[in-house]
Amino acid sequence: MRLRTGMGVDAHQLVDGRPMVMAGVSFPDEPQGPEGHSDGDVACHALCDALLSASGLGDLGEIFGTSDPQWAGASGSVLLGEVVARVRAQGWQIANATVQVIGNRPKMAPRRREAEQVLTGIVGAPVSVSATSTDSLGFAGRGEGVMAVANALLIGD
Ligand code: MG
């Protein structure tokens, strides 16, 4: 049995008037959201890169290049579903994945279980969601942006 781990990191700037979607969950009351080519859901993007790196398929930029109109504006959830399909098509099973959201907003704690359910549904394997702040340090601590770190474990034959 082959086991492969992978990791992914993503960050986006937070700007006024953009919808806040994080870890597949919408936060309609947030005044700011991630700037980006898509919805800027850093949790989904980090999970994509964790799965892609574990499977050796590359990374998000390589697969969904910003110049490719097919994926222009695609939500993080849609990209994650596509990555899961591609990883499975290579013969991998996904054992589990984890993602940690790093920043001041959105407040993940009240929505954490919901996010886990949404992401677990997309990935087809348990996805754990956690969150942390940075004690006011760096761009995340100043509220200029939000980031996420993820990992994934794949099982092969
Ligand atoms: Mg991104």
mmCIF file with all atom_site columns, N, CA and C in Angstrom, residues 13 23 26 75 98 109 120 124 130 140 154 156:
data_model
loop_
_atom_site.group_PDB
_atom_site.id
_atom_site.type_symbol
_atom_site.label_atom_id
_atom_site.label_alt_id
_atom_site.label_comp_id
_atom_site.label_asym_id
_atom_site.label_entity_id
_atom_site.label_seq_id
_atom_site.pdbx_PDB_ins_code
_atom_site.Cartn_x
_atom_site.Cartn_y
_atom_site.Cartn_z
_atom_site.occupancy
_atom_site.B_iso_or_equiv
_atom_site.pdbx_formal_charge
_atom_site.auth_seq_id
_atom_site.auth_comp_id
_atom_site.auth_asym_id
_atom_site.auth_atom_id
_atom_site.pdbx_PDB_model_num
ATOM 1  N N  . GLN A 1 13  ? -5.563  38.777 -0.417 1.00 0.00 ? 13  GLN A N  1
ATOM 2  C CA . GLN A 1 13  ? -5.821  40.067 0.200  1.00 0.00 ? 13  GLN A CA 1
ATOM 3  C C  . GLN A 1 13  ? -7.319  40.190 0.495  1.00 0.00 ? 13  GLN A C  1
ATOM 4  N N  . ALA A 1 23  ? -13.801 28.205 3.201  1.00 0.00 ? 23  ALA A N  1
ATOM 5  C CA . ALA A 1 23  ? -13.977 26.771 3.440  1.00 0.00 ? 23  ALA A CA 1
ATOM 6  C C  . ALA A 1 23  ? -15.337 26.288 2.930  1.00 0.00 ? 23  ALA A C  1
ATOM 7  N N  . SER A 1 26  ? -20.496 30.472 3.023  1.00 0.00 ? 26  SER A N  1
ATOM 8  C CA . SER A 1 26  ? -20.672 31.900 2.765  1.00 0.00 ? 26  SER A CA 1
ATOM 9  C C  . SER A 1 26  ? -20.884 32.664 4.075  1.00 0.00 ? 26  SER A C  1
ATOM 10 N N  . SER A 1 75  ? -15.567 28.940 -8.364 1.00 0.00 ? 75  SER A N  1
ATOM 11 C CA . SER A 1 75  ? -15.460 28.983 -6.907 1.00 0.00 ? 75  SER A CA 1
ATOM 12 C C  . SER A 1 75  ? -14.432 27.961 -6.422 1.00 0.00 ? 75  SER A C  1
ATOM 13 N N  . THR A 1 98  ? -6.853  18.040 6.080  1.00 0.00 ? 98  THR A N  1
ATOM 14 C CA . THR A 1 98  ? -7.077  19.050 7.115  1.00 0.00 ? 98  THR A CA 1
ATOM 15 C C  . THR A 1 98  ? -6.758  20.415 6.528  1.00 0.00 ? 98  THR A C  1
ATOM 16 N N  . ALA A 1 109 ? -15.053 29.689 14.045 1.00 0.00 ? 109 ALA A N  1
ATOM 17 C CA . ALA A 1 109 ? -15.511 28.781 15.099 1.00 0.00 ? 109 ALA A CA 1
ATOM 18 C C  . ALA A 1 109 ? -17.004 28.457 15.023 1.00 0.00 ? 109 ALA A C  1
ATOM 19 N N  . THR A 1 120 ? -16.119 17.896 3.523  1.00 0.00 ? 120 THR A N  1
ATOM 20 C CA . THR A 1 120 ? -16.114 16.432 3.544  1.00 0.00 ? 120 THR A CA 1
ATOM 21 C C  . THR A 1 120 ? -16.985 15.892 2.416  1.00 0.00 ? 120 THR A C  1
ATOM 22 N N  . GLY A 1 124 ? -15.149 13.725 -0.237 1.00 0.00 ? 124 GLY A N  1
ATOM 23 C CA . GLY A 1 124 ? -15.508 12.316 -0.115 1.00 0.00 ? 124 GLY A CA 1
ATOM 24 C C  . GLY A 1 124 ? -14.667 11.581 0.905  1.00 0.00 ? 124 GLY A C  1
ATOM 25 N N  . SER A 1 130 ? -9.886  23.937 11.000 1.00 0.00 ? 130 SER A N  1
ATOM 26 C CA . SER A 1 130 ? -9.542  24.666 12.221 1.00 0.00 ? 130 SER A CA 1
ATOM 27 C C  . SER A 1 130 ? -9.172  26.087 11.840 1.00 0.00 ? 130 SER A C  1
ATOM 28 N N  . ALA A 1 140 ? -1.900  38.827 8.052  1.00 0.00 ? 140 ALA A N  1
ATOM 29 C CA . ALA A 1 140 ? -3.125  38.217 8.568  1.00 0.00 ? 140 ALA A CA 1
ATOM 30 C C  . ALA A 1 140 ? -3.532  38.876 9.885  1.00 0.00 ? 140 ALA A C  1
ATOM 31 N N  . LEU A 1 154 ? -3.121  10.506 0.880  1.00 0.00 ? 154 LEU A N  1
ATOM 32 C CA . LEU A 1 154 ? -3.665  9.652  -0.173 1.00 0.00 ? 154 LEU A CA 1
ATOM 33 C C  . LEU A 1 154 ? -3.211  8.217  0.020  1.00 0.00 ? 154 LEU A C  1
ATOM 34 N N  . GLY A 1 156 ? -2.690  4.665  -2.134 1.00 0.00 ? 156 GLY A N  1
ATOM 35 C CA . GLY A 1 156 ? -2.617  4.024  -3.444 1.00 0.00 ? 156 GLY A CA 1
ATOM 36 C C  . GLY A 1 156 ? -2.593  2.519  -3.287 1.00 0.00 ? 156 GLY A C  1
#
